[in-house]
Amino acid sequence: MGQTTKNWWRNGAIYQIYPRSFMDGNGDGVGDLPGITGKLEYLSNLGVDAVWLSPIFPSPMADFGYDVADYTDIHPMFGTLDDFDALVAKARSLGLKVLLDYVPNHTSDEHEWFVESRASRGDPKREWYIWRDAKDDGSPPNNWESYFGGPAWEWDEATGQYYLHLFDKKQPDLNWRNPEVREAMYDAMRFWFDRGVDGLRIDVLWLLVKDEEFRDNPVNEEWKDGDFLPSRQSRVYSEDRPETMEIVREMRSVAEEYEESRVLVGEIYLTLERLMAYYGGETLDGVQLPFNFGLVLLENWDAKSVRSLVDEYEAALPGDGAWPNWVLGNHDMPRIASRVGEEKERLAAMLLLTLRGTPTMYYGDEIGMKNVEVPPHLAHDPQGKVHKSYGRDPFRTPMQWNAEKNAGFSNAEPWLPVAGDHQKVNVEARESDPSSTLSLYKKLLGFRRVSTALGLGAYSSLDGMPDECFAYLREHKGEKLLVVLNFSGEEVSAPLPEGGWRVEVSTRLDREEKASGVVEMRPYEGVVMSEG
Ligand code: GLC
């Protein structure tokens, strides 16, 4: 299965767990590590190779764990280090890898480093964060805005300076120009690698370094009312600075200290060209997987748009060895089933699991969970408090395990409401339905395991298809697969390349048959075909 090989992450599928919402083991309404451990068998049966846990570290939860107060411990709400070791041991026994979230751009303001840093101007930790004087009129040092709204600077009365926070004011930005910060943060990586963690998903990797002169960001002329507020500025001076690559390379060399592969997955929202830089150029000594959010951000789910996206991404990959990856959803973005609708949800699943590259799935997408409307009095997300239509609670609701109270997630009132459709949309119901989305995910994941062409094969898109269809070949040493996806609500005949073909998987899970010349595609159907 390639699980123990150095590059397991190439043909392995990653599954993102949002720990607060996966499974509550101790009945307090919030998910935890023992809860997750108890569900690892479900994940290994599903057929994924690795789990990535969003932050589980001590945190005042101003940004639900993305405000870390201690990088080398577990929040009591999630359990203990022993619980974590038990989770890793169980994962190992099932052949699953474990990835953690690593949040290097900022800490919590309750992290002891920041408590010291703000104690006085002369404190040895002062330069661990980004402190600046006010302008003459008392206003912030520059015009940078926080992603969560308002200025990115918070005035500290006691020491008479502003500190920088690109997110909540409870998330002060670390000063990555300071070598002491780097060493401390690399030690945090080693702490988890030494404990057997197989990789890290690195939070907002492109934000780590800021302009040395703190120049004002220019106004984004294209921004219009209603757009995502943080895009009001072109953030050219507050992010993606050239110096960032040096740090990315240093992080990679920390990962390379280990014999078994430690994979680094970078969270990066940038243009295709800039994204590719994070592989580290021709030498590929950056992160192994800079997250590719193309499918997450795609607006038009038609054959032409999807094909251009995939072809452009494939063509932009640097060198021979840069390994692609694909994502359909995460805890920051509306759920795929809500974005593309029930008809195309299965096409999306087939794309994710048959394109070349490492797929990352988001918990619950495999059963077709949708965004859940969260009434304002139950909302938690700091982003949603400022930009109402950009609140992220709707995609972080409890996993739907069964039709029972609270969807089997918890005996207590869950921290976010459970979806109203959980009686129909849940793991138990979907497992017993051989034609469900869950069954499709299982089938495709199973197929990836046995097919080297799917796991590692070359990709080439096919010309000559009807406008409604996007088709591509995946080939590896004599094994040839053809994927045809009909993005329309019409029946379409898709011409096949010469030779005999056989449908191995249909998104409807109801046919396995031979075809030559053409394959008849039903509305919104996708098929994986083998040659022969
Ligand atoms: C990343 C996380 C997001 C968080 C932000 C600040 O984008 O995915 O959830 O709010 O970073 O850490």
Coordinates of C-alpha atoms and ligand atoms in Angstrom, one line a residue:
M1 CA 0.0 0.0 0.0
G2 CA 3.0 2.3 0.0
Q3 CA 2.3 3.2 3.6
T4 CA 5.8 2.8 4.9
T5 CA 7.6 4.2 1.9
K6 CA 9.3 7.6 2.1
N7 CA 6.7 9.3 -0.1
W8 CA 3.5 7.8 1.4
W9 CA 1.9 11.2 1.0
R10 CA 2.0 11.1 -2.8
N11 CA -0.7 8.4 -3.3
G12 CA -2.2 8.8 0.2
A13 CA -5.5 10.5 0.9
I14 CA -5.6 13.0 3.8
Y15 CA -8.7 13.5 5.9
Q16 CA -9.1 16.7 7.8
I17 CA -10.7 16.5 11.2
Y18 CA -12.0 19.6 13.0
P19 CA -11.5 18.2 16.5
R20 CA -14.2 20.3 18.2
S21 CA -16.8 18.7 16.0
F22 CA -15.8 15.2 15.2
M23 CA -16.7 13.1 18.2
D24 CA -17.3 14.0 21.8
G25 CA -15.9 11.3 24.1
N26 CA -16.5 12.9 27.5
G27 CA -20.0 14.4 27.1
D28 CA -19.2 18.1 27.3
G29 CA -20.6 19.0 23.9
V30 CA -17.2 19.6 22.3
G31 CA -15.3 16.9 20.4
D32 CA -12.0 15.5 21.8
L33 CA -9.1 13.2 21.3
P34 CA -10.6 10.0 22.8
G35 CA -13.6 10.7 20.6
I36 CA -11.4 10.8 17.5
T37 CA -9.5 7.7 18.6
G38 CA -12.8 5.8 18.9
K39 CA -13.6 6.7 15.3
L40 CA -10.3 5.9 13.6
E41 CA -11.6 2.5 12.5
Y42 CA -14.3 4.3 10.6
L43 CA -11.6 6.3 8.8
S44 CA -9.5 3.3 8.0
N45 CA -12.5 1.5 6.6
L46 CA -13.3 4.6 4.6
G47 CA -9.9 4.1 3.0
V48 CA -8.0 7.3 3.8
D49 CA -4.3 7.1 4.6
A50 CA -3.8 10.1 7.0
V51 CA -5.7 12.3 9.3
W52 CA -4.9 15.9 9.9
L53 CA -6.2 17.4 13.1
S54 CA -7.0 21.1 13.3
P55 CA -5.4 22.7 16.4
I56 CA -5.6 20.7 19.7
F57 CA -3.2 22.8 21.7
P58 CA -4.0 24.9 24.9
S59 CA -5.8 28.0 23.7
P60 CA -8.3 30.5 25.0
M61 CA -10.2 29.7 21.8
A62 CA -10.5 33.3 20.5
D63 CA -10.1 31.7 17.1
F64 CA -11.0 28.1 18.0
G65 CA -7.5 26.9 18.6
Y66 CA -5.7 29.0 15.9
D67 CA -4.7 31.1 18.9
V68 CA -2.1 28.8 20.5
A69 CA -1.1 29.4 24.1
D70 CA 1.4 26.5 24.2
Y71 CA 2.8 24.7 21.2
T72 CA 3.8 21.6 23.1
D73 CA 0.8 20.5 25.0
I74 CA -2.9 19.5 24.6
H75 CA -5.9 21.6 25.6
P76 CA -7.6 19.9 28.5
M77 CA -10.8 20.2 26.6
F78 CA -9.4 17.8 24.0
G79 CA -7.6 15.5 26.5
T80 CA -4.0 15.0 27.5
L81 CA -0.6 14.1 25.9
D82 CA -1.3 10.5 26.9
D83 CA -4.6 10.7 25.0
F84 CA -2.7 12.0 22.1
D85 CA -0.1 9.1 22.3
A86 CA -3.0 6.7 22.5
L87 CA -4.5 8.2 19.3
V88 CA -1.2 7.9 17.5
A89 CA -0.8 4.3 18.6
K90 CA -4.2 3.4 17.4
A91 CA -3.7 5.2 14.1
R92 CA -0.4 3.3 13.7
S93 CA -2.1 0.0 14.3
L94 CA -4.6 0.8 11.6
G95 CA -1.9 2.0 9.2
L96 CA -3.0 5.6 9.4
K97 CA -0.6 8.6 9.4
V98 CA -1.2 11.6 11.7
L99 CA -0.7 15.2 10.7
L100 CA -1.1 18.2 13.1
D101 CA -1.9 21.8 12.5
Y102 CA 1.1 24.1 13.1
V103 CA 0.3 27.8 13.6
P104 CA 3.5 29.8 13.2
N105 CA 2.4 33.2 12.2
H106 CA 0.9 34.2 15.6
T107 CA 0.4 32.9 19.1
S108 CA -2.4 33.6 21.5
D109 CA -1.9 36.8 23.6
E110 CA -2.1 34.4 26.5
H111 CA 1.1 32.5 25.4
E112 CA 3.8 33.1 28.0
W113 CA 6.0 34.5 25.3
F114 CA 3.6 37.3 24.6
V115 CA 2.8 37.9 28.3
E116 CA 6.6 38.5 28.8
S117 CA 6.9 40.5 25.6
R118 CA 4.2 43.0 26.7
A119 CA 5.6 43.2 30.2
S120 CA 8.0 46.0 29.4
R121 CA 9.9 47.5 26.4
G122 CA 13.1 46.1 27.7
D123 CA 11.9 42.5 28.2
P124 CA 14.1 39.9 26.5
K125 CA 11.0 38.6 24.6
R126 CA 10.0 42.1 23.4
E127 CA 11.4 41.5 19.9
W128 CA 9.7 38.2 19.6
Y129 CA 6.6 40.1 18.5
I130 CA 6.1 43.1 16.2
W131 CA 5.9 46.3 18.3
R132 CA 5.9 49.7 16.7
D133 CA 5.5 53.3 17.8
A134 CA 2.3 55.2 17.0
K135 CA 2.4 57.9 14.3
D136 CA 2.8 61.5 15.6
D137 CA -1.0 61.8 15.8
G138 CA -1.3 58.6 17.8
S139 CA -2.7 56.5 15.0
P140 CA -1.4 53.0 14.0
P141 CA 2.0 52.7 12.3
N142 CA 0.5 51.9 8.9
N143 CA -2.8 51.1 7.2
W144 CA -2.6 47.3 7.4
E145 CA -6.0 45.7 8.1
S146 CA -6.7 42.5 10.1
Y147 CA -8.4 39.6 8.3
F148 CA -11.1 39.7 11.0
G149 CA -11.8 43.4 10.4
G150 CA -10.4 46.7 11.6
P151 CA -6.8 47.8 11.9
A152 CA -4.1 45.1 12.3
W153 CA -2.6 47.1 15.2
E154 CA -3.6 47.1 18.8
W155 CA -2.5 49.8 21.2
D156 CA -0.8 48.6 24.4
E157 CA -1.4 51.3 27.0
A158 CA 1.2 50.0 29.5
T159 CA 4.2 50.1 27.2
G160 CA 3.0 52.8 24.9
Q161 CA 3.4 50.9 21.6
Y162 CA 1.2 49.1 19.0
Y163 CA 1.6 45.4 18.3
L164 CA 0.7 43.7 15.0
H165 CA -2.1 41.1 14.7
L166 CA -3.1 40.1 11.2
F167 CA -6.1 38.2 12.7
D168 CA -7.8 38.8 16.0
K169 CA -6.2 41.2 18.5
K170 CA -5.8 38.1 20.7
Q171 CA -3.5 36.6 18.0
P172 CA -0.3 38.8 18.1
D173 CA 2.0 38.1 15.1
L174 CA 5.4 36.6 15.9
N175 CA 8.5 38.3 14.6
W176 CA 10.0 35.8 12.3
R177 CA 13.0 38.0 11.5
N178 CA 14.2 37.2 15.0
P179 CA 16.4 34.0 15.1
E180 CA 15.3 33.2 18.6
V181 CA 11.7 32.9 17.5
R182 CA 12.7 30.6 14.6
E183 CA 14.6 28.3 16.9
A184 CA 11.8 28.1 19.4
M185 CA 9.3 27.4 16.7
Y186 CA 11.5 24.8 15.0
D187 CA 11.8 23.1 18.4
A188 CA 8.0 23.0 18.5
M189 CA 8.0 21.1 15.2
R190 CA 10.6 18.7 16.6
F191 CA 8.5 18.1 19.7
W192 CA 5.7 16.6 17.6
F193 CA 7.9 14.9 15.1
D194 CA 9.7 13.2 18.0
R195 CA 6.3 12.0 19.2
G196 CA 5.6 10.3 16.0
V197 CA 3.7 12.9 14.1
D198 CA 4.0 12.3 10.3
G199 CA 3.5 15.8 9.1
L200 CA 2.3 19.3 9.7
R201 CA -0.2 21.5 8.0
I202 CA 1.2 25.0 8.3
D203 CA -1.2 27.7 8.9
V204 CA -1.1 30.9 6.8
L205 CA 2.4 30.1 5.6
W206 CA 2.5 33.0 3.2
L207 CA 2.0 35.6 6.0
L208 CA 5.1 34.9 8.1
V209 CA 7.3 37.8 7.1
K210 CA 6.3 41.4 6.9
D211 CA 7.9 44.3 5.0
E212 CA 10.9 45.6 6.8
E213 CA 9.9 49.2 6.3
F214 CA 6.2 48.6 7.2
R215 CA 5.0 50.4 4.0
D216 CA 1.3 51.0 3.6
N217 CA -0.6 48.5 1.5
P218 CA -2.1 50.0 -1.7
V219 CA -5.9 50.1 -2.1
N220 CA -7.3 47.2 -4.2
E221 CA -9.1 49.1 -7.0
E222 CA -11.1 46.0 -8.0
W223 CA -12.7 45.6 -4.5
K224 CA -16.4 46.4 -4.4
D225 CA -19.0 46.5 -1.6
G226 CA -20.0 43.1 -0.4
D227 CA -16.6 41.5 -1.3
F228 CA -14.5 39.9 1.3
L229 CA -13.4 42.9 3.4
P230 CA -9.7 41.9 3.8
S231 CA -9.3 42.1 0.0
R232 CA -9.9 45.9 0.2
Q233 CA -6.2 46.2 0.2
S234 CA -3.6 44.6 -2.0
R235 CA -1.6 43.0 0.8
V236 CA 1.7 43.3 -0.9
Y237 CA 3.7 44.6 2.1
S238 CA 2.0 42.5 4.8
E239 CA 2.4 39.1 3.2
D240 CA 4.2 36.9 0.7
R241 CA 7.5 38.8 1.2
P242 CA 10.5 37.3 -0.5
E243 CA 12.2 36.6 2.8
T244 CA 9.5 34.0 3.6
M245 CA 11.2 31.4 1.4
E246 CA 14.2 31.2 3.6
I247 CA 12.0 30.2 6.5
V248 CA 10.1 27.7 4.4
R249 CA 13.4 26.1 3.6
E250 CA 14.4 26.0 7.2
M251 CA 11.2 24.3 8.1
R252 CA 11.8 21.8 5.4
S253 CA 15.2 21.0 6.8
V254 CA 13.7 20.4 10.2
A255 CA 11.4 17.9 8.6
E256 CA 14.4 16.3 6.8
E257 CA 16.1 15.6 10.1
Y258 CA 13.9 12.6 10.3
E259 CA 14.5 9.4 8.4
E260 CA 10.8 8.6 7.9
S261 CA 9.0 11.1 5.7
R262 CA 7.6 14.2 7.5
V263 CA 5.4 16.0 5.1
L264 CA 4.8 19.7 5.2
V265 CA 1.5 21.0 3.8
G266 CA 1.4 24.8 3.4
E267 CA -1.8 26.8 3.7
I268 CA -1.4 29.4 0.9
Y269 CA -4.0 31.5 -0.8
L270 CA -2.1 33.2 -3.7
T271 CA -2.1 33.3 -7.5
L272 CA -1.0 30.1 -9.2
E273 CA 2.4 31.6 -10.0
R274 CA 3.1 32.7 -6.4
L275 CA 1.7 29.4 -5.0
M276 CA 4.2 27.4 -7.0
A277 CA 7.1 29.3 -5.5
Y278 CA 6.4 27.6 -2.2
Y279 CA 7.6 24.3 -3.6
G280 CA 11.0 25.9 -3.4
G281 CA 11.7 26.3 -7.1
E282 CA 13.6 23.8 -9.1
T283 CA 15.3 22.4 -6.0
L284 CA 11.9 21.6 -4.5
D285 CA 13.2 22.3 -1.0
G286 CA 10.1 24.2 0.1
V287 CA 7.0 22.5 1.4
Q288 CA 6.1 19.2 -0.3
L289 CA 2.4 20.2 -0.7
P290 CA 1.5 23.9 -1.0
F291 CA -2.3 23.5 -0.7
N292 CA -4.0 23.9 -4.0
F293 CA -7.3 25.6 -3.4
G294 CA -8.3 25.8 -7.0
L295 CA -11.4 23.6 -6.6
V296 CA -12.3 25.3 -3.4
L297 CA -12.4 28.7 -5.0
L298 CA -13.8 27.7 -8.4
E299 CA -17.1 29.4 -9.1
N300 CA -18.3 27.8 -12.3
W301 CA -18.5 24.0 -12.1
D302 CA -18.8 23.4 -15.8
A303 CA -16.6 21.1 -17.9
K304 CA -14.6 23.9 -19.6
S305 CA -13.8 25.8 -16.4
V306 CA -12.8 22.7 -14.5
R307 CA -10.6 21.6 -17.4
S308 CA -8.8 24.9 -17.6
L309 CA -8.3 25.0 -13.9
V310 CA -6.7 21.5 -13.9
D311 CA -4.7 22.0 -17.0
E312 CA -3.3 25.4 -15.9
Y313 CA -2.4 24.0 -12.5
E314 CA -0.7 21.0 -14.0
A315 CA 1.2 23.1 -16.4
A316 CA 2.4 25.5 -13.7
L317 CA 4.0 22.9 -11.5
P318 CA 7.7 23.5 -11.3
G319 CA 10.3 20.9 -12.4
D320 CA 9.6 17.2 -12.7
G321 CA 9.1 16.3 -9.1
A322 CA 6.6 18.9 -7.7
W323 CA 3.7 16.8 -6.6
P324 CA 0.2 18.2 -7.1
N325 CA -2.6 18.2 -4.6
W326 CA -6.4 18.9 -4.6
V327 CA -8.8 20.1 -1.9
L328 CA -12.6 20.3 -2.0
G329 CA -13.3 21.9 1.3
N330 CA -12.0 22.9 4.8
H331 CA -13.0 24.6 8.0
D332 CA -12.8 28.1 6.4
M333 CA -14.8 27.5 3.3
P334 CA -18.5 26.7 2.5
R335 CA -19.0 22.9 2.1
I336 CA -18.7 21.4 -1.3
A337 CA -22.3 19.9 -1.3
S338 CA -23.7 23.4 -0.7
R339 CA -21.4 25.0 -3.2
V340 CA -22.1 22.7 -6.2
G341 CA -25.4 21.2 -5.2
E342 CA -26.4 17.5 -4.8
E343 CA -26.2 16.8 -8.5
K344 CA -22.5 17.7 -8.9
E345 CA -21.3 16.7 -5.5
R346 CA -20.4 13.2 -6.8
L347 CA -18.6 14.6 -9.7
A348 CA -16.6 16.7 -7.3
A349 CA -15.8 13.6 -5.3
M350 CA -14.7 11.7 -8.4
L351 CA -12.5 14.6 -9.5
L352 CA -10.8 14.9 -6.1
L353 CA -10.0 11.2 -6.0
T354 CA -9.0 10.7 -9.7
L355 CA -6.9 13.8 -10.5
R356 CA -3.2 13.5 -10.2
G357 CA -2.0 14.5 -6.7
T358 CA -2.7 14.1 -3.0
P359 CA -6.4 14.6 -2.2
T360 CA -7.5 16.3 1.1
M361 CA -11.0 15.6 2.2
Y362 CA -12.9 17.5 4.9
Y363 CA -14.8 15.6 7.5
G364 CA -18.4 15.0 6.7
D365 CA -18.1 15.8 3.0
E366 CA -18.1 12.0 2.4
I367 CA -21.6 11.8 3.7
G368 CA -22.8 14.9 1.9
M369 CA -22.9 17.3 4.9
K370 CA -24.1 20.8 3.9
N371 CA -23.6 24.2 5.5
V372 CA -25.8 24.5 8.5
E373 CA -27.5 27.8 9.2
V374 CA -26.3 29.0 12.6
P375 CA -28.5 31.6 14.2
P376 CA -26.6 34.8 15.4
H377 CA -27.1 34.0 19.1
L378 CA -25.3 30.6 18.6
A379 CA -22.5 32.0 16.4
H380 CA -18.9 31.7 17.6
D381 CA -16.5 32.5 14.8
P382 CA -14.7 35.8 15.2
Q383 CA -14.6 36.3 11.4
G384 CA -18.4 36.0 11.2
K385 CA -18.8 38.6 13.9
V386 CA -17.3 41.3 11.6
H387 CA -18.1 40.0 8.1
K388 CA -21.5 38.5 8.6
S389 CA -21.7 36.6 5.4
Y390 CA -18.2 35.2 5.9
G391 CA -18.9 33.4 9.2
R392 CA -17.4 29.9 9.3
D393 CA -19.6 28.2 11.9
P394 CA -21.9 26.8 9.2
F395 CA -19.1 24.5 7.9
R396 CA -17.9 23.4 11.4
T397 CA -21.0 21.7 12.8
P398 CA -20.9 18.3 14.5
M399 CA -20.2 15.2 12.4
Q400 CA -23.4 13.3 11.7
W401 CA -22.9 9.8 12.9
N402 CA -26.4 8.5 13.2
A403 CA -30.1 9.5 13.4
E404 CA -30.1 9.7 17.2
K405 CA -30.1 12.9 19.3
N406 CA -27.3 15.2 18.4
A407 CA -26.5 12.9 15.5
G408 CA -24.6 10.6 17.9
F409 CA -21.9 13.3 18.3
S410 CA -22.5 14.0 22.0
N411 CA -24.8 13.3 24.9
A412 CA -24.6 17.0 25.8
E413 CA -25.8 20.1 23.9
P414 CA -23.2 20.4 21.1
W415 CA -21.2 23.6 20.9
L416 CA -22.6 24.3 17.5
P417 CA -26.0 23.2 16.3
V418 CA -26.4 19.8 14.5
A419 CA -27.7 19.9 11.0
G420 CA -31.5 19.6 10.7
D421 CA -31.1 16.8 8.0
H422 CA -29.0 14.5 10.2
Q423 CA -31.8 11.9 10.4
K424 CA -31.2 11.2 6.7
V425 CA -27.7 12.4 6.2
N426 CA -25.5 10.4 8.6
V427 CA -22.8 7.8 8.5
E428 CA -25.0 4.9 9.6
A429 CA -27.7 5.6 7.0
R430 CA -25.1 6.1 4.3
E431 CA -23.1 3.0 5.2
S432 CA -26.1 0.8 4.7
D433 CA -26.9 2.4 1.3
P434 CA -24.7 0.8 -1.4
S435 CA -25.5 3.8 -3.7
S436 CA -24.7 6.6 -1.3
T437 CA -22.0 9.3 -1.6
L438 CA -20.2 7.5 1.2
S439 CA -20.2 4.3 -0.8
L440 CA -18.8 6.2 -3.7
Y441 CA -16.0 7.7 -1.6
K442 CA -15.1 4.2 -0.3
K443 CA -15.1 2.7 -3.8
L444 CA -12.9 5.4 -5.2
L445 CA -10.5 5.4 -2.3
G446 CA -10.3 1.6 -2.6
F447 CA -9.6 1.9 -6.3
R448 CA -6.8 4.4 -5.7
R449 CA -5.2 1.9 -3.4
V450 CA -5.0 -0.8 -6.0
S451 CA -4.4 1.3 -9.1
T452 CA -1.0 2.8 -9.5
A453 CA -2.3 4.8 -12.5
L454 CA -4.7 6.6 -10.2
G455 CA -2.3 7.0 -7.4
L456 CA 0.8 8.0 -9.3
G457 CA 0.1 8.0 -13.0
A458 CA 0.6 10.8 -15.5
Y459 CA -2.3 13.1 -16.3
S460 CA -3.5 14.3 -19.7
S461 CA -6.7 15.9 -20.6
L462 CA -8.6 14.8 -23.7
D463 CA -9.6 16.9 -26.7
G464 CA -12.6 16.2 -28.8
M465 CA -15.2 15.7 -26.0
P466 CA -18.6 17.3 -26.2
D467 CA -18.8 20.7 -24.4
E468 CA -20.6 19.1 -21.4
C469 CA -17.8 16.7 -20.6
F470 CA -14.3 16.9 -19.2
A471 CA -12.2 13.8 -19.7
Y472 CA -8.7 12.8 -18.9
L473 CA -6.3 9.9 -19.0
R474 CA -4.2 8.6 -16.1
E475 CA -1.4 6.4 -17.1
H476 CA 1.3 4.5 -15.4
K477 CA 3.6 1.8 -16.9
G478 CA 1.0 0.2 -19.2
E479 CA -2.0 0.8 -16.9
K480 CA -4.3 3.3 -18.5
L481 CA -7.5 4.8 -17.0
L482 CA -9.9 7.2 -18.5
V483 CA -12.1 9.5 -16.5
V484 CA -15.1 11.1 -18.1
L485 CA -17.2 13.7 -16.2
N486 CA -20.5 15.0 -17.5
F487 CA -21.2 18.4 -15.9
S488 CA -24.6 18.8 -17.6
G489 CA -28.1 17.8 -16.8
E490 CA -28.3 16.2 -20.3
E491 CA -27.5 12.7 -21.6
V492 CA -24.4 12.9 -23.7
S493 CA -22.5 10.4 -25.8
A494 CA -18.8 10.8 -25.2
P495 CA -16.4 9.4 -27.8
L496 CA -13.8 7.0 -26.5
P497 CA -10.2 6.7 -27.5
E498 CA -9.5 3.7 -29.7
G499 CA -9.7 0.2 -28.2
G500 CA -11.9 -1.5 -25.7
W501 CA -12.9 0.2 -22.4
R502 CA -14.6 -0.9 -19.2
V503 CA -16.5 1.2 -16.7
E504 CA -14.9 0.4 -13.3
V505 CA -16.8 3.0 -11.3
S506 CA -19.8 5.2 -12.0
T507 CA -20.7 8.1 -9.7
R508 CA -24.1 6.3 -9.5
L509 CA -22.4 3.0 -8.5
D510 CA -24.8 1.0 -10.7
R511 CA -22.8 -0.1 -13.7
E512 CA -19.6 -1.9 -14.6
E513 CA -19.7 -2.7 -18.2
K514 CA -17.7 -2.8 -21.4
A515 CA -17.8 0.0 -24.0
S516 CA -16.0 0.9 -27.2
G517 CA -16.4 3.8 -29.6
V518 CA -18.6 5.9 -27.2
V519 CA -19.7 5.9 -23.6
E520 CA -23.3 7.0 -22.9
M521 CA -23.2 9.4 -20.0
R522 CA -26.3 10.1 -17.9
P523 CA -26.9 13.6 -16.4
Y524 CA -24.2 14.6 -14.0
E525 CA -22.6 11.2 -14.3
G526 CA -18.9 10.5 -14.0
V527 CA -17.1 7.3 -14.9
V528 CA -13.7 5.8 -14.4
M529 CA -12.8 3.4 -17.1
S530 CA -10.0 1.0 -17.6
E531 CA -8.5 -0.1 -20.9
G532 CA -9.2 -3.6 -22.1
Ligands
GLC1 C1 -6.0 29.9 8.8 C2 -7.0 29.0 9.4 C3 -8.1 29.8 10.0 C4 -7.6 30.8 11.0 C5 -6.5 31.6 10.4 C6 -5.7 32.3 11.5 O1 -6.5 30.5 7.7 O2 -7.3 28.0 8.5 O3 -9.1 29.0 10.5 O4 -8.6 31.6 11.4 O5 -5.5 30.9 9.7 O6 -4.9 31.4 12.2

